[in-house]
mmCIF file of C-alpha atoms and ligand atoms in Angstrom:
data_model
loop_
_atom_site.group_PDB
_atom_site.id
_atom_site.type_symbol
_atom_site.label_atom_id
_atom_site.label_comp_id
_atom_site.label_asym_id
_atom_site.label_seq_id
_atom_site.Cartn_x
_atom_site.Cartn_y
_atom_site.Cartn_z
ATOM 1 C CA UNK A 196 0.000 0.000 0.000
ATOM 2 C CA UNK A 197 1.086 3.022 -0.666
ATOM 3 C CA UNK A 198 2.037 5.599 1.991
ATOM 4 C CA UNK A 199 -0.403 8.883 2.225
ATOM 5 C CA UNK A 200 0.357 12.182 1.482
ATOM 6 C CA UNK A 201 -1.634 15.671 2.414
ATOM 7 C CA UNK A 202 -0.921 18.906 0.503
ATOM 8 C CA UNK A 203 -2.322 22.118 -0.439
ATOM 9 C CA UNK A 204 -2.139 25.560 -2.542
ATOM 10 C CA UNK A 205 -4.730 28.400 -1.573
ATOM 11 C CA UNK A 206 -6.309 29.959 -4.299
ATOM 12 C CA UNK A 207 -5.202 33.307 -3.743
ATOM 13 C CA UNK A 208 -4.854 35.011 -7.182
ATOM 14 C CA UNK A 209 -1.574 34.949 -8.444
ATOM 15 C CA UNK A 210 0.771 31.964 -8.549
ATOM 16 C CA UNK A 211 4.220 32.229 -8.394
ATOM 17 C CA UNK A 212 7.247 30.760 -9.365
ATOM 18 C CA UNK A 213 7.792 30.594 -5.922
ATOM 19 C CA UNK A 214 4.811 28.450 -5.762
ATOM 20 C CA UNK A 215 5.752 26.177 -8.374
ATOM 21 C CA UNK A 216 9.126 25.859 -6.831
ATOM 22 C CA UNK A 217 8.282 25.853 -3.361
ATOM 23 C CA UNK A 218 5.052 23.340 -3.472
ATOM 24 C CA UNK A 219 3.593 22.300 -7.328
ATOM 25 C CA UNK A 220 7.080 20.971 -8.136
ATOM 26 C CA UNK A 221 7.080 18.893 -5.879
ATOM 27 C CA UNK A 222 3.851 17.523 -6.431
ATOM 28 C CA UNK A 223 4.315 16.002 -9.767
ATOM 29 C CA UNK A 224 7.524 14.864 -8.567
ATOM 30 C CA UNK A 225 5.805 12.297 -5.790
ATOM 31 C CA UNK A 226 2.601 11.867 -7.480
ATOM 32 C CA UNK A 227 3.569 8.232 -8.371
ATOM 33 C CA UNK A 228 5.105 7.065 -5.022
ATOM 34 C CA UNK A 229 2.430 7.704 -3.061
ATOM 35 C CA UNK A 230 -1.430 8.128 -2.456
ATOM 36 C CA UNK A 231 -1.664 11.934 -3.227
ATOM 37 C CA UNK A 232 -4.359 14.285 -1.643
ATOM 38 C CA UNK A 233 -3.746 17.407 -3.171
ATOM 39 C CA UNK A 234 -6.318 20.543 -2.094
ATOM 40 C CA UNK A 235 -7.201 23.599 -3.260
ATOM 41 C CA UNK A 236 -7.661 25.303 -0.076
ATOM 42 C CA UNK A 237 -10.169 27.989 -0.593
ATOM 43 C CA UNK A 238 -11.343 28.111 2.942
ATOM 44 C CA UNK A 239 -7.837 29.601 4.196
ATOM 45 C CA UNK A 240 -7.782 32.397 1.023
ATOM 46 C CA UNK A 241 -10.813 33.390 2.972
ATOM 47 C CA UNK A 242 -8.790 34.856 5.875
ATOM 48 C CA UNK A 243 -7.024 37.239 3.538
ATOM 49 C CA UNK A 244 -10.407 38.699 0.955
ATOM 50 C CA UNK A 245 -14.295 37.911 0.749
ATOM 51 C CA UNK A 246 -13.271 37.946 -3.003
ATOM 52 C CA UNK A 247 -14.751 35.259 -4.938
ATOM 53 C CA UNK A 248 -13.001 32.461 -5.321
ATOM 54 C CA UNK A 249 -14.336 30.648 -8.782
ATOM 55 C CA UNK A 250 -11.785 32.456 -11.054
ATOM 56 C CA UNK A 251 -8.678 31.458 -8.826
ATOM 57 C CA UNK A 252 -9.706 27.827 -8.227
ATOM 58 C CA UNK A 253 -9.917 27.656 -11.927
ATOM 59 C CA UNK A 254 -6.741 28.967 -12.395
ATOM 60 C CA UNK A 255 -4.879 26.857 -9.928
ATOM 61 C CA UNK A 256 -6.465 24.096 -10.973
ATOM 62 C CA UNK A 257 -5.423 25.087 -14.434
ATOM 63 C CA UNK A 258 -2.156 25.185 -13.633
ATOM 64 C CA UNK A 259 -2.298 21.707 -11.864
ATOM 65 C CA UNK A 260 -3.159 20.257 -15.009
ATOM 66 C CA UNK A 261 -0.260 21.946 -17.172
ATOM 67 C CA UNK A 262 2.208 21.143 -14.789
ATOM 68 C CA UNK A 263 1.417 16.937 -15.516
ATOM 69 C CA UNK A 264 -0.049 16.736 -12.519
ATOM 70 C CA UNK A 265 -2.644 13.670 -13.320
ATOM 71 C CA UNK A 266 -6.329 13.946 -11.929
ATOM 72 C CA UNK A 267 -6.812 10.391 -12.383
ATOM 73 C CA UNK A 268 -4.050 8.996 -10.403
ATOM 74 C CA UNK A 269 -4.136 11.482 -7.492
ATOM 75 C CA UNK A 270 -7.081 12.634 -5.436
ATOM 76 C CA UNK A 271 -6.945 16.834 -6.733
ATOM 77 C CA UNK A 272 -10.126 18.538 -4.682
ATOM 78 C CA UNK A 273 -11.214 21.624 -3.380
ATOM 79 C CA UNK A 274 -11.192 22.046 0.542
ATOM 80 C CA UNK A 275 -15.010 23.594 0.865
ATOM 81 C CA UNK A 276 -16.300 20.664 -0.665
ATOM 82 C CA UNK A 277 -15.678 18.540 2.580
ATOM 83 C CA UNK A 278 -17.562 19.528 5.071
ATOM 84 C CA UNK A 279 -15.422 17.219 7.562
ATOM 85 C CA UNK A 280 -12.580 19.612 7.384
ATOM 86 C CA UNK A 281 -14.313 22.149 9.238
ATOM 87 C CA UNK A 282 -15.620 19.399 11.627
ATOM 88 C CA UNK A 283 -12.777 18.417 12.412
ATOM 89 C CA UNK A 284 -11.367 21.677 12.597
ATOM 90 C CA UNK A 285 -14.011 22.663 15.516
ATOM 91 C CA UNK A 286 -12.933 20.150 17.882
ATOM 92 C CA UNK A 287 -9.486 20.873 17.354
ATOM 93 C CA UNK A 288 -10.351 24.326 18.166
ATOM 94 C CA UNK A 289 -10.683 22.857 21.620
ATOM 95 C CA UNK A 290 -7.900 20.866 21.630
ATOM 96 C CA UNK A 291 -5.645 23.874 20.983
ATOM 97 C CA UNK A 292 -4.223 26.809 23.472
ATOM 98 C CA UNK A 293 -4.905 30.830 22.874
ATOM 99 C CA UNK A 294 -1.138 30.739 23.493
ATOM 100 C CA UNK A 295 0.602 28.362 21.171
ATOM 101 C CA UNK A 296 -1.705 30.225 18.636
ATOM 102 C CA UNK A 297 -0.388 33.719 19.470
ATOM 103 C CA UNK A 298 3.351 32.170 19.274
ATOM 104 C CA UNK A 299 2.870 31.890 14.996
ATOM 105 C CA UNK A 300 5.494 33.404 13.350
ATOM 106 C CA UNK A 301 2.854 34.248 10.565
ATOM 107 C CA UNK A 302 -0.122 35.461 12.310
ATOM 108 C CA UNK A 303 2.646 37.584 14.399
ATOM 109 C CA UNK A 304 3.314 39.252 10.945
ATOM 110 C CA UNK A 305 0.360 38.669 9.458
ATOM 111 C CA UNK A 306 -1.749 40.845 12.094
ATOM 112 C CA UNK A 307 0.938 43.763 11.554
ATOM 113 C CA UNK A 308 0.625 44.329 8.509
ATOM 114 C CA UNK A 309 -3.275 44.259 8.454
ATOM 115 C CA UNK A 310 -5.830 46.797 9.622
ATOM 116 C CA UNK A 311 -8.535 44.055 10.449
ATOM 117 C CA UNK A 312 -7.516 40.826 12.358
ATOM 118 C CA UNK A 313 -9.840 38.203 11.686
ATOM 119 C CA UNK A 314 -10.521 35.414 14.069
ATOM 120 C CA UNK A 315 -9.575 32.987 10.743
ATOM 121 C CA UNK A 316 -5.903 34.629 10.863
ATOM 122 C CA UNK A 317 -5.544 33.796 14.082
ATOM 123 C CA UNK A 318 -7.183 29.943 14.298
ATOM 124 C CA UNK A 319 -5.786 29.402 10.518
ATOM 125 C CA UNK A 320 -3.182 26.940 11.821
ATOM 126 C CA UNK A 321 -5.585 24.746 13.416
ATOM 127 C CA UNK A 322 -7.724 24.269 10.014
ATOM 128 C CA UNK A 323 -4.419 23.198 8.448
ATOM 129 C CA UNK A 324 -3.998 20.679 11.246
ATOM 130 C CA UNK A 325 -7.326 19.509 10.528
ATOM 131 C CA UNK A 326 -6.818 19.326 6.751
ATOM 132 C CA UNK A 327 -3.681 16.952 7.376
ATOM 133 C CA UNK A 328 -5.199 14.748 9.851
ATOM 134 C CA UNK A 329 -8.192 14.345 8.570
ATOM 135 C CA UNK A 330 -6.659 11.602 5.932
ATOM 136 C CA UNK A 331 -4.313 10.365 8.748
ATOM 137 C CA UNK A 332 -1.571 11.553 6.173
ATOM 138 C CA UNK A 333 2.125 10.095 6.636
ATOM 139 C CA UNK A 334 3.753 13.073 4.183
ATOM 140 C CA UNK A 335 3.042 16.350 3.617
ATOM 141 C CA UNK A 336 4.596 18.842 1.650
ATOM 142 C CA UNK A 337 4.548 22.356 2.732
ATOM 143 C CA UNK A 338 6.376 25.737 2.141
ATOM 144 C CA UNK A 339 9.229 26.739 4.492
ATOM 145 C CA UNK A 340 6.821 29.489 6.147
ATOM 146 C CA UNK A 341 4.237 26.570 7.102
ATOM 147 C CA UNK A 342 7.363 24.754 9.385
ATOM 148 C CA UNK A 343 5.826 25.998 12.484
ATOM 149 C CA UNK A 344 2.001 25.094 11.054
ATOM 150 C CA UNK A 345 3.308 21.303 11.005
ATOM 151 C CA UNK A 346 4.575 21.543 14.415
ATOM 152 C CA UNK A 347 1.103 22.756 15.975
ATOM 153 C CA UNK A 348 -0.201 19.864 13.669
ATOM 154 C CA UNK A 349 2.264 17.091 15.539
ATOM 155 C CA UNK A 350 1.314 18.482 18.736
ATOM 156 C CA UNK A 351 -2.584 18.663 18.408
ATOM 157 C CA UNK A 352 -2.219 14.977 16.926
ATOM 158 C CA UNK A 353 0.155 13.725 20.038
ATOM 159 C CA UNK A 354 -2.132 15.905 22.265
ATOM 160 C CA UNK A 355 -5.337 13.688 21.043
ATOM 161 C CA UNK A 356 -3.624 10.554 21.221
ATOM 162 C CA UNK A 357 -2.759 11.007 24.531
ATOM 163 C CA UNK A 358 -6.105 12.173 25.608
ATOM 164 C CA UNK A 359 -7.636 8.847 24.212
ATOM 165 C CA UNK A 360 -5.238 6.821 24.744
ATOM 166 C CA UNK A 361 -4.866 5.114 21.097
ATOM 167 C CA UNK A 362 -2.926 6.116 18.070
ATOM 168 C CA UNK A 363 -5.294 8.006 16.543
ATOM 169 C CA UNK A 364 -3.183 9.979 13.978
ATOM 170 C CA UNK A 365 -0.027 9.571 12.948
ATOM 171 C CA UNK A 366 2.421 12.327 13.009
ATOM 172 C CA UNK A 367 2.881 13.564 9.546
ATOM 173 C CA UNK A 368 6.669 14.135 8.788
ATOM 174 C CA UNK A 369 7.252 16.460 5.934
ATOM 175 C CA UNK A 370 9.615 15.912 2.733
ATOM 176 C CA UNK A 371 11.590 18.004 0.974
ATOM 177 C CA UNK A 372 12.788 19.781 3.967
ATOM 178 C CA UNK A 373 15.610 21.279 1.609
ATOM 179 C CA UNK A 374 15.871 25.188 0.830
ATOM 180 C CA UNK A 375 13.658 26.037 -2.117
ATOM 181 C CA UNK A 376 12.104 29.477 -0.798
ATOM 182 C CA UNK A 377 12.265 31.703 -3.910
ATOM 183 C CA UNK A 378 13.054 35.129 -2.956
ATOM 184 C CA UNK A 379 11.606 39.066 -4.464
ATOM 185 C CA UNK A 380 13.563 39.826 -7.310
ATOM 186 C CA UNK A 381 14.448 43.295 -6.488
ATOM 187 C CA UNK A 382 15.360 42.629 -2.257
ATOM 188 C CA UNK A 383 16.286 38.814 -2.310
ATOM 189 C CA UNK A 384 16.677 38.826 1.665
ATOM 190 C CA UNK A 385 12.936 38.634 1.535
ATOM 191 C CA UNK A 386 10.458 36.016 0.052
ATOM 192 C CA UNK A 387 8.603 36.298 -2.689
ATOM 193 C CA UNK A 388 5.366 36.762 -1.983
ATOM 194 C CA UNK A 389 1.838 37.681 -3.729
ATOM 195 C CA UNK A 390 0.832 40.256 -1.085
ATOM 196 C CA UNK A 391 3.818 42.348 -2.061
ATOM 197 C CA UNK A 392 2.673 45.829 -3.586
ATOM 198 C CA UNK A 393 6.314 45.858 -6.196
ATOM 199 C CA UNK A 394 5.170 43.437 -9.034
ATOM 200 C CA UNK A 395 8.994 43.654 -10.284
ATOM 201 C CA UNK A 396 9.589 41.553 -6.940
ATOM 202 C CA UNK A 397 7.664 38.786 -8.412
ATOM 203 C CA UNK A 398 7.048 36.352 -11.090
ATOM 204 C CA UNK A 399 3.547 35.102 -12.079
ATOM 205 C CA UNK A 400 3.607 32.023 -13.480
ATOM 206 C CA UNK A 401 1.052 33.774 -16.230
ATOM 207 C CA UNK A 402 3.174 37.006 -16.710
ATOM 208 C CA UNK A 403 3.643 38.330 -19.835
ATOM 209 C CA UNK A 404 6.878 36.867 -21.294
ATOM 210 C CA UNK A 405 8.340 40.067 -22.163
ATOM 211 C CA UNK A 406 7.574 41.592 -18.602
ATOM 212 C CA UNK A 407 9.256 38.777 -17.347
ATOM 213 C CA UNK A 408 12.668 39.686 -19.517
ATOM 214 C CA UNK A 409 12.582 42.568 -17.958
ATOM 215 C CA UNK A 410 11.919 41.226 -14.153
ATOM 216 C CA UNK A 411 14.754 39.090 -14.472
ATOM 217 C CA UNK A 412 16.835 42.282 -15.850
ATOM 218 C CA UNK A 413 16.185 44.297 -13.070
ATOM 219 C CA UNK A 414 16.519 41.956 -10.277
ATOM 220 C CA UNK A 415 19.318 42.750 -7.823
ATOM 221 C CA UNK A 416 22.477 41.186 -7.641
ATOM 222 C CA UNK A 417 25.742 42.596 -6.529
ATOM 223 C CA UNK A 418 28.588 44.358 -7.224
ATOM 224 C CA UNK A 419 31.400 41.623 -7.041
ATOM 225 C CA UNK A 420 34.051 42.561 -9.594
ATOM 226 C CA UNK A 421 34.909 40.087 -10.975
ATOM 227 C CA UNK A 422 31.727 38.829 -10.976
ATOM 228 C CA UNK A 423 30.778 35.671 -8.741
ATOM 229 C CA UNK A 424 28.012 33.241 -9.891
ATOM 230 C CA UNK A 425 28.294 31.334 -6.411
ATOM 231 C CA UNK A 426 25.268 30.576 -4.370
ATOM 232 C CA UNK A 427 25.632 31.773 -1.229
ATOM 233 C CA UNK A 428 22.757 33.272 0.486
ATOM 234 C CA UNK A 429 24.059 35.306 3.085
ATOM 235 C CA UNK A 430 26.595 37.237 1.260
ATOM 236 C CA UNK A 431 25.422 36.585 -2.349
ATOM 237 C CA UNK A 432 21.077 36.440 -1.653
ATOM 238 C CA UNK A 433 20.152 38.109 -5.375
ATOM 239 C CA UNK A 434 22.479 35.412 -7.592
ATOM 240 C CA UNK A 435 21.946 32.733 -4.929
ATOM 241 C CA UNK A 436 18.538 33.309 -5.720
ATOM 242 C CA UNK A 437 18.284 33.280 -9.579
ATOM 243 C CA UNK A 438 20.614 30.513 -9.380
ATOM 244 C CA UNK A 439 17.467 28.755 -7.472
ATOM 245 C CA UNK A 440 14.953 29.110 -10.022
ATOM 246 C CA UNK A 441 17.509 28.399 -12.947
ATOM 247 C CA UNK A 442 18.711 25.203 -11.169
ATOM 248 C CA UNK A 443 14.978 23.835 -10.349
ATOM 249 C CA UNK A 444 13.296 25.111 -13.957
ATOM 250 C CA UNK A 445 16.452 23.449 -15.811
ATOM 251 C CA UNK A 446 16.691 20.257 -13.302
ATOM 252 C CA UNK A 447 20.697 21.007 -13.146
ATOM 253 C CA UNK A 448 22.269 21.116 -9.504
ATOM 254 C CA UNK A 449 23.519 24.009 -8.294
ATOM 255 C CA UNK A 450 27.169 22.689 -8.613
ATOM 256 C CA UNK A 451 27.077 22.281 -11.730
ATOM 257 C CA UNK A 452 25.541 25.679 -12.747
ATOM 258 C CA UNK A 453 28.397 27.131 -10.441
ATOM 259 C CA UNK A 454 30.883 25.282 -12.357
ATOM 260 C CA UNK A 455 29.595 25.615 -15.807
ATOM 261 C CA UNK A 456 29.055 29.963 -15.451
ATOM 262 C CA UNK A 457 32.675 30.339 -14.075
ATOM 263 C CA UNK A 458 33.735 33.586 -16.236
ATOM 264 C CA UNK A 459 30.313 34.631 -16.669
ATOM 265 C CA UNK A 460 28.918 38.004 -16.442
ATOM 266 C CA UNK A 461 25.705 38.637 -14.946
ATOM 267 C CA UNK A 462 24.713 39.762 -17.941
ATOM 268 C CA UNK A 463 25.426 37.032 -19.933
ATOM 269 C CA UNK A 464 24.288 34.711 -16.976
ATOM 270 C CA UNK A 465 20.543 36.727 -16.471
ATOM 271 C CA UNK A 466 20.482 36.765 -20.255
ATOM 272 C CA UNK A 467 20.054 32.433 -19.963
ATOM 273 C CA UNK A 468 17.984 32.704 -16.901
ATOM 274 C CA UNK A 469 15.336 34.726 -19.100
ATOM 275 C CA UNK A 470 15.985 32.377 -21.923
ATOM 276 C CA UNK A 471 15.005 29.159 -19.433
ATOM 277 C CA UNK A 472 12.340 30.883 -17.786
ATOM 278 C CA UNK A 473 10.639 32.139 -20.882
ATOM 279 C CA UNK A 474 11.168 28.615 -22.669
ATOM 280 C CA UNK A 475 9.402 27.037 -19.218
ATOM 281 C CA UNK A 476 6.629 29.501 -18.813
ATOM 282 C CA UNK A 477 5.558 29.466 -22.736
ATOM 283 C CA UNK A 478 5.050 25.585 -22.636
ATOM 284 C CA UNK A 479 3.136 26.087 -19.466
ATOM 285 C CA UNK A 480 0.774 29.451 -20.301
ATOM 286 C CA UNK A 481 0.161 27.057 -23.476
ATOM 287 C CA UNK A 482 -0.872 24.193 -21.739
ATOM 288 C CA UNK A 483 -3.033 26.001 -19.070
ATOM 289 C CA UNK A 484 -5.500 27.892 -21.601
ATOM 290 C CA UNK A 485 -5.872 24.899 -23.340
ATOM 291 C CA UNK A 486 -7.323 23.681 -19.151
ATOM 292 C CA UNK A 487 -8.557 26.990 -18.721
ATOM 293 C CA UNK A 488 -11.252 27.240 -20.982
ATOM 294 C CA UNK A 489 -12.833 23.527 -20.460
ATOM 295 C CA UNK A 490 -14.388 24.812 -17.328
ATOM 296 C CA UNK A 491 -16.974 22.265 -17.512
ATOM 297 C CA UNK A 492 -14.370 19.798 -17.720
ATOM 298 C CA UNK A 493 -12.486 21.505 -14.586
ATOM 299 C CA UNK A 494 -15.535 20.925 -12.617
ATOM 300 C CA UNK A 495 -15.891 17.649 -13.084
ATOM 301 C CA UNK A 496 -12.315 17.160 -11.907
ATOM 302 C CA UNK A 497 -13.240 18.697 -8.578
ATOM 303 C CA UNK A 498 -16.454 16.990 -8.355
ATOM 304 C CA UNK A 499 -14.313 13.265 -9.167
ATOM 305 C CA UNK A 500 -11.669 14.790 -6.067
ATOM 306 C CA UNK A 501 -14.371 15.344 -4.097
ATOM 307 C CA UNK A 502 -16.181 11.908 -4.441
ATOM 308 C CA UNK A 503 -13.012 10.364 -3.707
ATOM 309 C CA UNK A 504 -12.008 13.007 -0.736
ATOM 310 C CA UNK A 505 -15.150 12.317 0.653
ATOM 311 C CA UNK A 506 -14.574 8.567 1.088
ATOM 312 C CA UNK A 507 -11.613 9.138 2.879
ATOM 313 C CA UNK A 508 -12.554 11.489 5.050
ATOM 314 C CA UNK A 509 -15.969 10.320 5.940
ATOM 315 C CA UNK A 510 -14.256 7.214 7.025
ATOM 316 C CA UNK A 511 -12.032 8.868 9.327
ATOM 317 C CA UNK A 512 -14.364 11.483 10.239
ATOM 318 C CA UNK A 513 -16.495 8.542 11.646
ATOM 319 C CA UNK A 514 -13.946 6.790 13.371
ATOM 320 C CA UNK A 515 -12.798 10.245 14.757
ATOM 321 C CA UNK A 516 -16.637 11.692 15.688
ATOM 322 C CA UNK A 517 -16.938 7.797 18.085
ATOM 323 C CA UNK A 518 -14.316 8.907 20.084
ATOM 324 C CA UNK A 519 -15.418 12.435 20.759
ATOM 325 C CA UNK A 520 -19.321 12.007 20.908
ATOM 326 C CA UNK A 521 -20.915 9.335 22.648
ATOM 327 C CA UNK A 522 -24.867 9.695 20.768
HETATM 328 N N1 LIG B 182 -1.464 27.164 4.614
HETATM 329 C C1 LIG B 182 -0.895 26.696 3.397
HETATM 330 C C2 LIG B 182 -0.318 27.861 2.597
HETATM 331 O O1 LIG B 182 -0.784 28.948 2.681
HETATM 332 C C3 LIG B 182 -1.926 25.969 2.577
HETATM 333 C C4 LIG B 182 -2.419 24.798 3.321
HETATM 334 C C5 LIG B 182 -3.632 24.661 3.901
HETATM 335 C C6 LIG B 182 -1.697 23.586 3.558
HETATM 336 N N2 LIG B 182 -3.746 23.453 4.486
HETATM 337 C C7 LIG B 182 -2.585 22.749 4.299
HETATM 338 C C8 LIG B 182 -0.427 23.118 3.195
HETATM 339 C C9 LIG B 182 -2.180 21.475 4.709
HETATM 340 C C10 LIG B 182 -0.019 21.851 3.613
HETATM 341 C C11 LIG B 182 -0.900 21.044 4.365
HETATM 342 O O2 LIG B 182 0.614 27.653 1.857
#
């Protein structure tokens, strides 16, 4: 049998390289080693808009499809559609403590930056832990900023276990814990990210080709004379970075870019970034409106994830709801 694995993209508007990088990547890569649950989580992109969500779930889902993601073999569904989730999610709620809530990294950020704190920004770690142990899921995959997420997960899951007694959920370990956090083009000490207000900082995975020439051209490197093409975070963030994307959009290691751009300008280096990442995104922007506009076909993907979500989660859900209630 194989193992389980739990993971999930909100449908937020934009998606980034990042995102493909940081999470989609990696989900064609395991798709055929193990029993993928991959979910469109439209019930967390609630805690940042009351925007509706059709467009962006079509998108994503789009995207999904051009990436060789395959709807048949994996279970690809959108979060709302399972009630259990939010089940779940309520008797977690009780499970969990105001404090270890208040210690997340994100909604510590999160609730600076915005002008209205909703309860959802605050509790939004404890649907996540519901979405992963719903399906009693071995694996996850999850984006460096979601580390502390899995933690609360592993404790709420040890914290029910030893409340009942049993093993009751298994403590999902996460893979891929290596560094693939894409960083803004123009101030590569932070992370890319859709919420930032500078679009040069960031690349859509539907931008305009020759927008992203000129992205790539303006991103910040350094002043090293000669120049360097090393990857080094700390001292070297901006080529460290493009080096990133280059190595995981061209599937060559980092060494060997390193090796093979000794002599290099970063000129003549950012000039075969562009050429890679416009080669990658064509294919791709080709392949998703070809998805994108068999939106009748796109729903009945999400209605086939949901049938076989449901299955899944009902079962658990029951097994789960026994212990809890006893009528
Ligand atoms: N919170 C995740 C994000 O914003 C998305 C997500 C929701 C998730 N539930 C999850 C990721 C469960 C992994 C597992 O990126």
């Amino acid at each position: 049998m194989k193992k389980k694995l739990f993971s999930a993209i909100q449908p937020s508007g934009g998606v980034t390289i990042g995102h493909y990088i940081g999470i989609l990547k990696k989900w064609f890569l395991v798709q055929k080693k193990y029993n993928c649950f991959y979910c469109i989580a439209d019930l967390h992109s609630y805690t940042n808009n009351f925007k509706k969500k059709k467009k962006y779930i079509l998108d994503i889902l789009s995207i999904i499809l051009a990436l060789d993601i395959d709807y048949k073999k994996n279970i690809i569904f959108l979060q709302s559609h399972i009630y259990e989730h939010t089940q779940l999610y309520w008797l977690f709620n009780c499970c969990s403590y105001i404090g270890e809530l208040k210690r997340m990294t994100q909604f510590k950020q999160k609730s600076k930056k915005n002008k209205f704190i909703n309860c959802g920004l605050f509790t939004y770690p404890i649907l996540m832990a519901a979405d992963i142990l719903l399906y009693n899921s071995n694996y996850v995959i999850i984006g460096q900023d979601q580390v502390q997420h899995l933690e609360f997960t592993c404790n709420i899951a040890k914290r029910i276990n030893k409340l009942f007694s049993k093993k009751i959920f298994f403590l999902p370990n996460c893979i891929f814990s290596s560094c693939s956090k894409v960083m803004s083009l123009l101030n590569p000490k932070k992370k890319m990210s859709t919420s930032d207000i500078n679009k040069f900082n960031v690349i859509y995975l539907l931008d305009n080709l020759d927008l992203v020439t000129t992205k790539i051209n303006n991103s910040f490197t350094d002043s090293d004379v000669p120049a360097k093409i090393i990857f080094d975070m700390v001292k070297k963030p901006g080529i460290s970075n493009l080096l990133n994307i280059l190595s995981n959009i061209s599937d060559i290691s980092i060494l060997d870019l390193e090796n093979k751009f000794i002599g290099y300008s970063y000129k003549e280096f950012k000039k075969i970034v562009i050429n890679k990442l416009i080669n990658f995104l064509k294919l791709l922007q080709k392949r998703f409106f070809f998805f994108r506009k068999k939106e009748k076909f796109l729903k009945k993907i999400l209605l086939e994830g949901k049938r076989k979500a449901k299955i899944e989660a009902k079962k658990n859900m029951f097994f789960i709801k026994k212990l809890f209630f006893d009528i």
